[in-house]
Amino acid sequence: MDGLLILALETASGCGSVALTQGGRAQGRLLAEYSLYPRRSHSRQLLGLVQALLEASAVDWEAIDAVAVSQGPGSFTGLRIGMAAARGLAFAAGKPLIAVPTLDSLAASLPPLKERVCTLLDARKNQVYAAFYNTFQMDESGMPQRLGPYLVCASASLLTRITEPVICIGPGLAVCDESFIKHPLLRPAPPAINQPRAAMIGFCAAELMRHGAQQVDPQPLYVRASEAELNLVAQGKTGGGA
């Protein structure tokens, strides 16, 4: 088989997945993909599905070139579970671990478009994680060019950044304010491609590796502090003032 063989995990969203991919975005092949039932913890299914995936594909660990994982942002618990599982699998098999930002993978699932692209994930608290991309232009790592930082904000505040037609993709669109969804410059991507997928994580990881990406101990991309961290900060301020 031609192209890098990647075992990929996606646990940043409620419905996670595992996949085995061959090659990159342009000519890659999906060999197998299993989805995780969203109402059960990823930790209770993930490793079992990885084993089933490899057995169904008749692929052994020696043939795999790397393990890839969805880096986030997304569910804090899901990201921790996915990253821990990916680290363990990569270490045990002696394979590289490649982390792919989840918002980047959503942009990469679209073909080159003349319009800008806005990727969206549910950040809870009436907020979304978002980023803007030019999918017609690739960056030095072979991924759609990101236009600015990763954001976490109310969807209505994103409207100040939209001055030209934009394609929106991602499950975060479902929790956006009506003023955002009905904005005349916005056009939603087909619902069938709105979910982050392990398959695209694998294709993107192959691109990153092909362009020379070398990651040492990648960390989850949270974008904002967790509730526990915010509580510690609040307690520290309270204690400092006593």
PDB file of C-alpha atoms in Angstrom:
ATOM      1  CA  MET A   1       0.000   0.000   0.000  1.00  0.00           C
ATOM      2  CA  ASP A   2       1.243   3.485  -0.865  1.00  0.00           C
ATOM      3  CA  GLY A   3       1.234   6.330   1.646  1.00  0.00           C
ATOM      4  CA  LEU A   4       1.591   6.539   5.389  1.00  0.00           C
ATOM      5  CA  LEU A   5      -0.593   4.144   7.380  1.00  0.00           C
ATOM      6  CA  ILE A   6      -2.120   6.046  10.314  1.00  0.00           C
ATOM      7  CA  LEU A   7      -4.176   4.858  13.276  1.00  0.00           C
ATOM      8  CA  ALA A   8      -6.278   7.890  14.254  1.00  0.00           C
ATOM      9  CA  LEU A   9      -8.427   8.759  17.285  1.00  0.00           C
ATOM     10  CA  GLU A  10     -11.000  11.544  17.551  1.00  0.00           C
ATOM     11  CA  THR A  11     -12.527  12.212  20.988  1.00  0.00           C
ATOM     12  CA  ALA A  12     -12.860  16.001  21.054  1.00  0.00           C
ATOM     13  CA  SER A  13     -16.617  15.888  20.485  1.00  0.00           C
ATOM     14  CA  GLY A  14     -19.503  13.851  21.888  1.00  0.00           C
ATOM     15  CA  CYS A  15     -19.466  11.300  19.061  1.00  0.00           C
ATOM     16  CA  GLY A  16     -15.872  10.151  18.752  1.00  0.00           C
ATOM     17  CA  SER A  17     -14.300   7.726  16.302  1.00  0.00           C
ATOM     18  CA  VAL A  18     -11.241   5.640  15.471  1.00  0.00           C
ATOM     19  CA  ALA A  19      -9.935   5.090  11.949  1.00  0.00           C
ATOM     20  CA  LEU A  20      -7.210   3.512   9.891  1.00  0.00           C
ATOM     21  CA  THR A  21      -6.132   5.644   6.925  1.00  0.00           C
ATOM     22  CA  GLN A  22      -3.609   5.308   4.119  1.00  0.00           C
ATOM     23  CA  GLY A  23      -2.076   8.460   2.651  1.00  0.00           C
ATOM     24  CA  GLY A  24      -2.940  12.147   2.858  1.00  0.00           C
ATOM     25  CA  ARG A  25      -5.855  14.420   2.044  1.00  0.00           C
ATOM     26  CA  ALA A  26      -5.608  14.434  -1.739  1.00  0.00           C
ATOM     27  CA  GLN A  27      -5.382  10.734  -2.563  1.00  0.00           C
ATOM     28  CA  GLY A  28      -5.703   9.024   0.797  1.00  0.00           C
ATOM     29  CA  ARG A  29      -7.864   5.964   1.426  1.00  0.00           C
ATOM     30  CA  LEU A  30     -10.017   5.163   4.417  1.00  0.00           C
ATOM     31  CA  LEU A  31      -9.399   1.517   5.300  1.00  0.00           C
ATOM     32  CA  ALA A  32     -11.764   1.348   8.286  1.00  0.00           C
ATOM     33  CA  GLU A  33     -13.558   3.654  10.715  1.00  0.00           C
ATOM     34  CA  TYR A  34     -15.674   2.994  13.813  1.00  0.00           C
ATOM     35  CA  SER A  35     -17.780   5.581  15.650  1.00  0.00           C
ATOM     36  CA  LEU A  36     -18.203   5.801  19.419  1.00  0.00           C
ATOM     37  CA  TYR A  37     -21.709   5.919  20.850  1.00  0.00           C
ATOM     38  CA  PRO A  38     -21.941   9.433  22.340  1.00  0.00           C
ATOM     39  CA  ARG A  39     -23.887   8.566  25.484  1.00  0.00           C
ATOM     40  CA  ARG A  40     -21.175   6.342  26.865  1.00  0.00           C
ATOM     41  CA  SER A  41     -17.738   7.399  28.032  1.00  0.00           C
ATOM     42  CA  HIS A  42     -15.055   7.240  25.354  1.00  0.00           C
ATOM     43  CA  SER A  43     -12.787   5.554  27.903  1.00  0.00           C
ATOM     44  CA  ARG A  44     -15.098   2.528  28.085  1.00  0.00           C
ATOM     45  CA  GLN A  45     -14.961   1.846  24.341  1.00  0.00           C
ATOM     46  CA  LEU A  46     -11.877   3.390  22.819  1.00  0.00           C
ATOM     47  CA  LEU A  47      -9.185   0.712  23.192  1.00  0.00           C
ATOM     48  CA  GLY A  48     -11.633  -2.079  22.386  1.00  0.00           C
ATOM     49  CA  LEU A  49     -12.584  -0.365  19.145  1.00  0.00           C
ATOM     50  CA  VAL A  50      -8.922   0.140  18.230  1.00  0.00           C
ATOM     51  CA  GLN A  51      -8.293  -3.576  18.618  1.00  0.00           C
ATOM     52  CA  ALA A  52     -11.431  -4.453  16.631  1.00  0.00           C
ATOM     53  CA  LEU A  53     -10.416  -1.977  13.917  1.00  0.00           C
ATOM     54  CA  LEU A  54      -6.997  -3.555  13.445  1.00  0.00           C
ATOM     55  CA  GLU A  55      -8.394  -7.076  13.449  1.00  0.00           C
ATOM     56  CA  ALA A  56     -11.103  -6.202  10.905  1.00  0.00           C
ATOM     57  CA  SER A  57      -8.492  -4.566   8.657  1.00  0.00           C
ATOM     58  CA  ALA A  58      -5.999  -7.434   9.038  1.00  0.00           C
ATOM     59  CA  VAL A  59      -3.314  -4.884   9.945  1.00  0.00           C
ATOM     60  CA  ASP A  60      -0.733  -5.440  12.662  1.00  0.00           C
ATOM     61  CA  TRP A  61       1.119  -2.826  14.665  1.00  0.00           C
ATOM     62  CA  GLU A  62       4.361  -3.269  12.717  1.00  0.00           C
ATOM     63  CA  ALA A  63       2.674  -1.965   9.567  1.00  0.00           C
ATOM     64  CA  ILE A  64       1.424   1.265  11.164  1.00  0.00           C
ATOM     65  CA  ASP A  65       3.561   4.365  10.595  1.00  0.00           C
ATOM     66  CA  ALA A  66       2.088   6.615  13.315  1.00  0.00           C
ATOM     67  CA  VAL A  67      -0.721   7.194  15.783  1.00  0.00           C
ATOM     68  CA  ALA A  68      -2.724  10.404  15.335  1.00  0.00           C
ATOM     69  CA  VAL A  69      -5.080  12.111  17.765  1.00  0.00           C
ATOM     70  CA  SER A  70      -7.521  14.994  17.645  1.00  0.00           C
ATOM     71  CA  GLN A  71      -5.839  17.706  19.724  1.00  0.00           C
ATOM     72  CA  GLY A  72      -8.791  19.970  20.456  1.00  0.00           C
ATOM     73  CA  PRO A  73     -10.286  22.265  21.383  1.00  0.00           C
ATOM     74  CA  GLY A  74     -13.349  20.368  22.492  1.00  0.00           C
ATOM     75  CA  SER A  75     -14.571  18.366  25.446  1.00  0.00           C
ATOM     76  CA  PHE A  76     -11.925  18.600  28.174  1.00  0.00           C
ATOM     77  CA  THR A  77     -12.656  15.054  29.356  1.00  0.00           C
ATOM     78  CA  GLY A  78     -12.736  13.686  25.823  1.00  0.00           C
ATOM     79  CA  LEU A  79      -9.436  15.343  24.946  1.00  0.00           C
ATOM     80  CA  ARG A  80      -7.725  13.956  28.035  1.00  0.00           C
ATOM     81  CA  ILE A  81      -9.018  10.449  27.327  1.00  0.00           C
ATOM     82  CA  GLY A  82      -8.048  10.568  23.667  1.00  0.00           C
ATOM     83  CA  MET A  83      -4.575  11.987  24.290  1.00  0.00           C
ATOM     84  CA  ALA A  84      -3.830   9.494  27.076  1.00  0.00           C
ATOM     85  CA  ALA A  85      -4.957   6.574  24.926  1.00  0.00           C
ATOM     86  CA  ALA A  86      -2.986   7.796  21.896  1.00  0.00           C
ATOM     87  CA  ARG A  87       0.157   8.314  23.979  1.00  0.00           C
ATOM     88  CA  GLY A  88      -0.141   4.826  25.444  1.00  0.00           C
ATOM     89  CA  LEU A  89      -0.670   3.199  22.059  1.00  0.00           C
ATOM     90  CA  ALA A  90       2.165   5.135  20.407  1.00  0.00           C
ATOM     91  CA  PHE A  91       4.578   4.373  23.256  1.00  0.00           C
ATOM     92  CA  ALA A  92       3.699   0.672  23.397  1.00  0.00           C
ATOM     93  CA  ALA A  93       4.063   0.287  19.628  1.00  0.00           C
ATOM     94  CA  GLY A  94       7.133   2.520  19.338  1.00  0.00           C
ATOM     95  CA  LYS A  95       5.395   4.793  16.815  1.00  0.00           C
ATOM     96  CA  PRO A  96       5.339   8.594  16.423  1.00  0.00           C
ATOM     97  CA  LEU A  97       2.369  10.463  17.886  1.00  0.00           C
ATOM     98  CA  ILE A  98       0.916  13.257  15.749  1.00  0.00           C
ATOM     99  CA  ALA A  99      -1.668  15.679  17.185  1.00  0.00           C
ATOM    100  CA  VAL A 100      -4.016  17.450  14.769  1.00  0.00           C
ATOM    101  CA  PRO A 101      -6.000  20.521  15.908  1.00  0.00           C
ATOM    102  CA  THR A 102      -9.676  19.604  15.667  1.00  0.00           C
ATOM    103  CA  LEU A 103     -10.750  22.883  14.071  1.00  0.00           C
ATOM    104  CA  ASP A 104      -8.036  22.452  11.424  1.00  0.00           C
ATOM    105  CA  SER A 105      -9.329  18.986  10.571  1.00  0.00           C
ATOM    106  CA  LEU A 106     -12.820  20.379   9.959  1.00  0.00           C
ATOM    107  CA  ALA A 107     -11.439  22.933   7.510  1.00  0.00           C
ATOM    108  CA  ALA A 108      -9.401  20.206   5.822  1.00  0.00           C
ATOM    109  CA  SER A 109     -12.552  18.185   5.140  1.00  0.00           C
ATOM    110  CA  LEU A 110     -13.685  20.819   2.619  1.00  0.00           C
ATOM    111  CA  PRO A 111     -12.392  21.188  -0.948  1.00  0.00           C
ATOM    112  CA  PRO A 112     -10.593  24.393  -1.987  1.00  0.00           C
ATOM    113  CA  LEU A 113     -13.191  27.192  -1.846  1.00  0.00           C
ATOM    114  CA  LYS A 114     -13.126  30.805  -2.915  1.00  0.00           C
ATOM    115  CA  GLU A 115     -15.026  31.752   0.259  1.00  0.00           C
ATOM    116  CA  ARG A 116     -13.432  31.851   3.659  1.00  0.00           C
ATOM    117  CA  VAL A 117     -14.298  29.018   6.036  1.00  0.00           C
ATOM    118  CA  CYS A 118     -15.290  29.259   9.705  1.00  0.00           C
ATOM    119  CA  THR A 119     -15.025  26.065  11.753  1.00  0.00           C
ATOM    120  CA  LEU A 120     -17.140  25.774  14.898  1.00  0.00           C
ATOM    121  CA  LEU A 121     -17.218  23.499  17.946  1.00  0.00           C
ATOM    122  CA  ASP A 122     -19.510  23.682  20.954  1.00  0.00           C
ATOM    123  CA  ALA A 123     -17.595  25.252  23.880  1.00  0.00           C
ATOM    124  CA  ARG A 124     -20.604  25.140  26.247  1.00  0.00           C
ATOM    125  CA  LYS A 125     -21.563  28.176  28.339  1.00  0.00           C
ATOM    126  CA  ASN A 126     -23.280  29.673  25.252  1.00  0.00           C
ATOM    127  CA  GLN A 127     -19.921  29.899  23.519  1.00  0.00           C
ATOM    128  CA  VAL A 128     -18.186  28.281  20.558  1.00  0.00           C
ATOM    129  CA  TYR A 129     -14.618  27.449  19.622  1.00  0.00           C
ATOM    130  CA  ALA A 130     -13.929  28.927  16.213  1.00  0.00           C
ATOM    131  CA  ALA A 131     -11.255  29.634  13.632  1.00  0.00           C
ATOM    132  CA  PHE A 132     -11.215  31.111  10.126  1.00  0.00           C
ATOM    133  CA  TYR A 133      -9.415  29.548   7.147  1.00  0.00           C
ATOM    134  CA  ASN A 134      -8.508  29.989   3.529  1.00  0.00           C
ATOM    135  CA  THR A 135      -8.960  26.457   2.117  1.00  0.00           C
ATOM    136  CA  PHE A 136      -7.653  27.518  -1.285  1.00  0.00           C
ATOM    137  CA  GLN A 137      -4.233  28.245   0.194  1.00  0.00           C
ATOM    138  CA  MET A 138      -2.149  25.680   2.092  1.00  0.00           C
ATOM    139  CA  ASP A 139       0.337  26.557   4.830  1.00  0.00           C
ATOM    140  CA  GLU A 140       3.855  25.159   5.163  1.00  0.00           C
ATOM    141  CA  SER A 141       2.496  21.953   6.753  1.00  0.00           C
ATOM    142  CA  GLY A 142       0.087  21.173   3.922  1.00  0.00           C
ATOM    143  CA  MET A 143      -3.010  22.242   5.861  1.00  0.00           C
ATOM    144  CA  PRO A 144      -5.596  24.940   5.006  1.00  0.00           C
ATOM    145  CA  GLN A 145      -4.202  28.348   5.904  1.00  0.00           C
ATOM    146  CA  ARG A 146      -5.579  29.515   9.243  1.00  0.00           C
ATOM    147  CA  LEU A 147      -6.426  33.214   9.345  1.00  0.00           C
ATOM    148  CA  GLY A 148      -5.838  34.292  12.928  1.00  0.00           C
ATOM    149  CA  PRO A 149      -5.926  32.578  16.322  1.00  0.00           C
ATOM    150  CA  TYR A 150      -8.231  29.927  17.722  1.00  0.00           C
ATOM    151  CA  LEU A 151     -11.156  31.683  19.398  1.00  0.00           C
ATOM    152  CA  VAL A 152     -13.615  30.973  22.183  1.00  0.00           C
ATOM    153  CA  CYS A 153     -16.538  33.393  22.353  1.00  0.00           C
ATOM    154  CA  ALA A 154     -20.277  33.841  21.907  1.00  0.00           C
ATOM    155  CA  SER A 155     -21.250  33.236  18.299  1.00  0.00           C
ATOM    156  CA  ALA A 156     -22.733  36.726  17.993  1.00  0.00           C
ATOM    157  CA  SER A 157     -19.317  38.271  18.612  1.00  0.00           C
ATOM    158  CA  LEU A 158     -17.936  36.433  15.573  1.00  0.00           C
ATOM    159  CA  LEU A 159     -20.139  38.571  13.362  1.00  0.00           C
ATOM    160  CA  THR A 160     -17.742  41.498  13.780  1.00  0.00           C
ATOM    161  CA  ARG A 161     -15.116  39.399  11.953  1.00  0.00           C
ATOM    162  CA  ILE A 162     -17.336  38.565   8.992  1.00  0.00           C
ATOM    163  CA  THR A 163     -17.198  41.089   6.164  1.00  0.00           C
ATOM    164  CA  GLU A 164     -17.370  38.715   3.192  1.00  0.00           C
ATOM    165  CA  PRO A 165     -19.087  35.378   2.361  1.00  0.00           C
ATOM    166  CA  VAL A 166     -18.160  32.586   4.762  1.00  0.00           C
ATOM    167  CA  ILE A 167     -18.818  28.833   4.756  1.00  0.00           C
ATOM    168  CA  CYS A 168     -19.474  27.499   8.283  1.00  0.00           C
ATOM    169  CA  ILE A 169     -18.728  23.905   9.233  1.00  0.00           C
ATOM    170  CA  GLY A 170     -18.779  21.976  12.500  1.00  0.00           C
ATOM    171  CA  PRO A 171     -21.184  20.816  15.218  1.00  0.00           C
ATOM    172  CA  GLY A 172     -20.834  24.176  16.968  1.00  0.00           C
ATOM    173  CA  LEU A 173     -23.148  25.662  14.360  1.00  0.00           C
ATOM    174  CA  ALA A 174     -26.080  23.946  16.101  1.00  0.00           C
ATOM    175  CA  VAL A 175     -25.576  26.040  19.251  1.00  0.00           C
ATOM    176  CA  CYS A 176     -24.993  29.404  17.553  1.00  0.00           C
ATOM    177  CA  ASP A 177     -27.311  32.367  18.069  1.00  0.00           C
ATOM    178  CA  GLU A 178     -30.054  32.864  15.499  1.00  0.00           C
ATOM    179  CA  SER A 179     -28.497  36.202  14.513  1.00  0.00           C
ATOM    180  CA  PHE A 180     -25.347  34.323  13.514  1.00  0.00           C
ATOM    181  CA  ILE A 181     -27.067  31.462  11.688  1.00  0.00           C
ATOM    182  CA  LYS A 182     -29.262  33.815   9.636  1.00  0.00           C
ATOM    183  CA  HIS A 183     -26.511  36.292   8.758  1.00  0.00           C
ATOM    184  CA  PRO A 184     -26.704  36.977   5.005  1.00  0.00           C
ATOM    185  CA  LEU A 185     -22.985  36.388   4.459  1.00  0.00           C
ATOM    186  CA  LEU A 186     -23.022  32.928   6.091  1.00  0.00           C
ATOM    187  CA  ARG A 187     -23.665  29.621   4.352  1.00  0.00           C
ATOM    188  CA  PRO A 188     -23.652  26.343   6.321  1.00  0.00           C
ATOM    189  CA  ALA A 189     -21.817  23.281   5.059  1.00  0.00           C
ATOM    190  CA  PRO A 190     -23.930  20.137   4.541  1.00  0.00           C
ATOM    191  CA  PRO A 191     -24.862  18.633   7.935  1.00  0.00           C
ATOM    192  CA  ALA A 192     -23.452  15.250   6.877  1.00  0.00           C
ATOM    193  CA  ILE A 193     -19.861  16.582   7.067  1.00  0.00           C
ATOM    194  CA  ASN A 194     -20.233  18.681  10.214  1.00  0.00           C
ATOM    195  CA  GLN A 195     -18.844  16.079  12.624  1.00  0.00           C
ATOM    196  CA  PRO A 196     -15.091  15.834  13.345  1.00  0.00           C
ATOM    197  CA  ARG A 197     -13.888  12.423  12.183  1.00  0.00           C
ATOM    198  CA  ALA A 198     -10.921  10.220  12.966  1.00  0.00           C
ATOM    199  CA  ALA A 199     -10.527   9.582   9.224  1.00  0.00           C
ATOM    200  CA  MET A 200      -9.715  13.243   8.568  1.00  0.00           C
ATOM    201  CA  ILE A 201      -7.400  13.311  11.599  1.00  0.00           C
ATOM    202  CA  GLY A 202      -5.488  10.460   9.960  1.00  0.00           C
ATOM    203  CA  PHE A 203      -5.310  12.150   6.547  1.00  0.00           C
ATOM    204  CA  CYS A 204      -4.151  15.418   8.141  1.00  0.00           C
ATOM    205  CA  ALA A 205      -1.527  13.623  10.228  1.00  0.00           C
ATOM    206  CA  ALA A 206      -0.104  12.085   7.054  1.00  0.00           C
ATOM    207  CA  GLU A 207       0.163  15.570   5.540  1.00  0.00           C
ATOM    208  CA  LEU A 208       1.904  16.904   8.630  1.00  0.00           C
ATOM    209  CA  MET A 209       4.391  14.043   8.584  1.00  0.00           C
ATOM    210  CA  ARG A 210       4.972  14.388   4.832  1.00  0.00           C
ATOM    211  CA  HIS A 211       5.822  18.058   5.377  1.00  0.00           C
ATOM    212  CA  GLY A 212       8.314  17.228   8.108  1.00  0.00           C
ATOM    213  CA  ALA A 213       6.255  17.759  11.261  1.00  0.00           C
ATOM    214  CA  GLN A 214       7.994  16.453  14.361  1.00  0.00           C
ATOM    215  CA  GLN A 215       6.087  16.651  17.612  1.00  0.00           C
ATOM    216  CA  VAL A 216       7.514  15.884  21.023  1.00  0.00           C
ATOM    217  CA  ASP A 217       4.940  15.103  23.725  1.00  0.00           C
ATOM    218  CA  PRO A 218       1.980  16.992  22.172  1.00  0.00           C
ATOM    219  CA  GLN A 219      -0.534  18.422  24.633  1.00  0.00           C
ATOM    220  CA  PRO A 220      -4.308  18.913  24.349  1.00  0.00           C
ATOM    221  CA  LEU A 221      -5.313  22.263  22.891  1.00  0.00           C
ATOM    222  CA  TYR A 222      -7.866  23.604  25.359  1.00  0.00           C
ATOM    223  CA  VAL A 223      -7.951  27.284  24.220  1.00  0.00           C
ATOM    224  CA  ARG A 224      -9.521  28.293  27.539  1.00  0.00           C
ATOM    225  CA  ALA A 225      -8.950  27.302  31.156  1.00  0.00           C
ATOM    226  CA  SER A 226     -10.954  24.451  32.668  1.00  0.00           C
ATOM    227  CA  GLU A 227     -13.486  24.934  35.438  1.00  0.00           C
ATOM    228  CA  ALA A 228     -11.041  23.450  37.918  1.00  0.00           C
ATOM    229  CA  GLU A 229      -8.329  25.927  36.888  1.00  0.00           C
ATOM    230  CA  LEU A 230     -10.732  28.851  37.095  1.00  0.00           C
ATOM    231  CA  ASN A 231     -11.838  27.747  40.563  1.00  0.00           C
ATOM    232  CA  LEU A 232      -8.224  27.530  41.719  1.00  0.00           C
ATOM    233  CA  VAL A 233      -7.553  31.042  40.443  1.00  0.00           C
ATOM    234  CA  ALA A 234     -10.662  32.329  42.204  1.00  0.00           C
ATOM    235  CA  GLN A 235      -9.658  30.619  45.451  1.00  0.00           C
ATOM    236  CA  GLY A 236      -6.164  32.022  45.167  1.00  0.00           C
ATOM    237  CA  LYS A 237      -7.486  35.559  44.762  1.00  0.00           C
ATOM    238  CA  THR A 238      -9.812  35.070  47.706  1.00  0.00           C
ATOM    239  CA  GLY A 239      -7.033  33.662  49.851  1.00  0.00           C
ATOM    240  CA  GLY A 240      -4.613  36.402  48.847  1.00  0.00           C
ATOM    241  CA  GLY A 241      -7.036  39.075  49.979  1.00  0.00           C
ATOM    242  CA  ALA A 242      -7.662  37.557  53.392  1.00  0.00           C
TER     243      ALA A 242
END
